[in-house]
């Protein structure tokens, strides 16, 4: 049973405050991801959990056991790195056995446990190979096997897929998730790729400048970003600055340029009329309809003109100009035929509103 509790942890390097007071409670068996742009402190926080970086402040517990004062090899954590960190002069089997030898496991058990770990990552039969004979995806599997073979209580992964090509990345993230689930192991995963984070995680902490900007399930964070930064970071969005012009109990209107956007507040607290606000409207929340079409019940509609179309396969990316010249991006499954004016419809419940300018 290994929950991870990170309490008010901070770390600076000279003038740079890399991690500025982060607290997280990660449940036993949870797949938890630290997501954020380069330099936001993800690796520093993960290294503090692993034991490769000292804390300036705070405490880290695995279950009831305080571990930030314990040396790395006594924490029962396995770490997988971006660059695999495979020993080039050892065979695949030697790499996987390494941690067992270091822990004084009897030789008779080592071969069997190494073979089992290689089987877990679908590399049975590879024990005798040299690392230079393996592909990037296979090397990353060796790194994973080397980590799993010691049967760690927690699995720490720092951008383990970023050296792989796009298709392999998708395949491997599914494999990592399956392994983590079947072993019931608690995982702390670092990535700057929002799609990867959403696909693999139970929960995500979006980090910015050494702090947690938002914590939640992938769907929460995507649908209800807490700040414009999160809205922008979690995929593309139309982020517009304007003024709140009116509101009734559950609906409000935001004036952006010369366009009024209807917002369904869904009972959430909200700024007063006259306040500066910004709104986020995801491309896939916009529907492009033939000019003059009635929008679905409860939806709002705007006159617009198609400016640019990019066919992307599953969806078509459309840039549309509103009457006041503002440009919105839509991701459409279908489009009215031909060019010319269209009706742009959206569900007011899909609009997220933030206090202040974006
Ligand atoms: N050993 C170090 N010495 C000095 N500064 C450091 C050190 N490690 C990290 N930093 C700084 O701390 C900040 C956070 O770095 P960190 O590596 O944790 O970011 P990250 O979120 O992992 O970024 P990336 O996505 O690029 O890997 C950065 O400004 C970085 O330059
Ligand atoms: Mg990093």
PDB file of C-alpha atoms in Angstrom, residues 14 66 71 79 102 139 198 232 254 273-274 302 320 322 348:
ATOM      1  CA  UNK A  14      20.652  29.770  -6.696  1.00  0.00           C
ATOM      2  CA  UNK A  66       8.869   9.581   5.632  1.00  0.00           C
ATOM      3  CA  UNK A  71      18.897   7.536   0.545  1.00  0.00           C
ATOM      4  CA  UNK A  79      12.829   5.439 -11.952  1.00  0.00           C
ATOM      5  CA  UNK A 102      23.200  -4.420  -6.209  1.00  0.00           C
ATOM      6  CA  UNK A 139      15.548   0.074 -25.165  1.00  0.00           C
ATOM      7  CA  UNK A 198      -4.755  12.827 -20.637  1.00  0.00           C
ATOM      8  CA  UNK A 232      -4.264  27.214 -23.592  1.00  0.00           C
ATOM      9  CA  UNK A 254     -19.529  38.696 -22.627  1.00  0.00           C
ATOM     10  CA  UNK A 273     -21.215  43.090 -15.118  1.00  0.00           C
ATOM     11  CA  UNK A 274     -18.625  45.581 -16.302  1.00  0.00           C
ATOM     12  CA  UNK A 302     -23.220  33.878 -34.753  1.00  0.00           C
ATOM     13  CA  UNK A 320     -13.867  31.693 -39.471  1.00  0.00           C
ATOM     14  CA  UNK A 322     -16.983  37.051 -37.383  1.00  0.00           C
ATOM     15  CA  UNK A 348     -23.145  28.212 -23.995  1.00  0.00           C
TER      16      UNK A 348
END
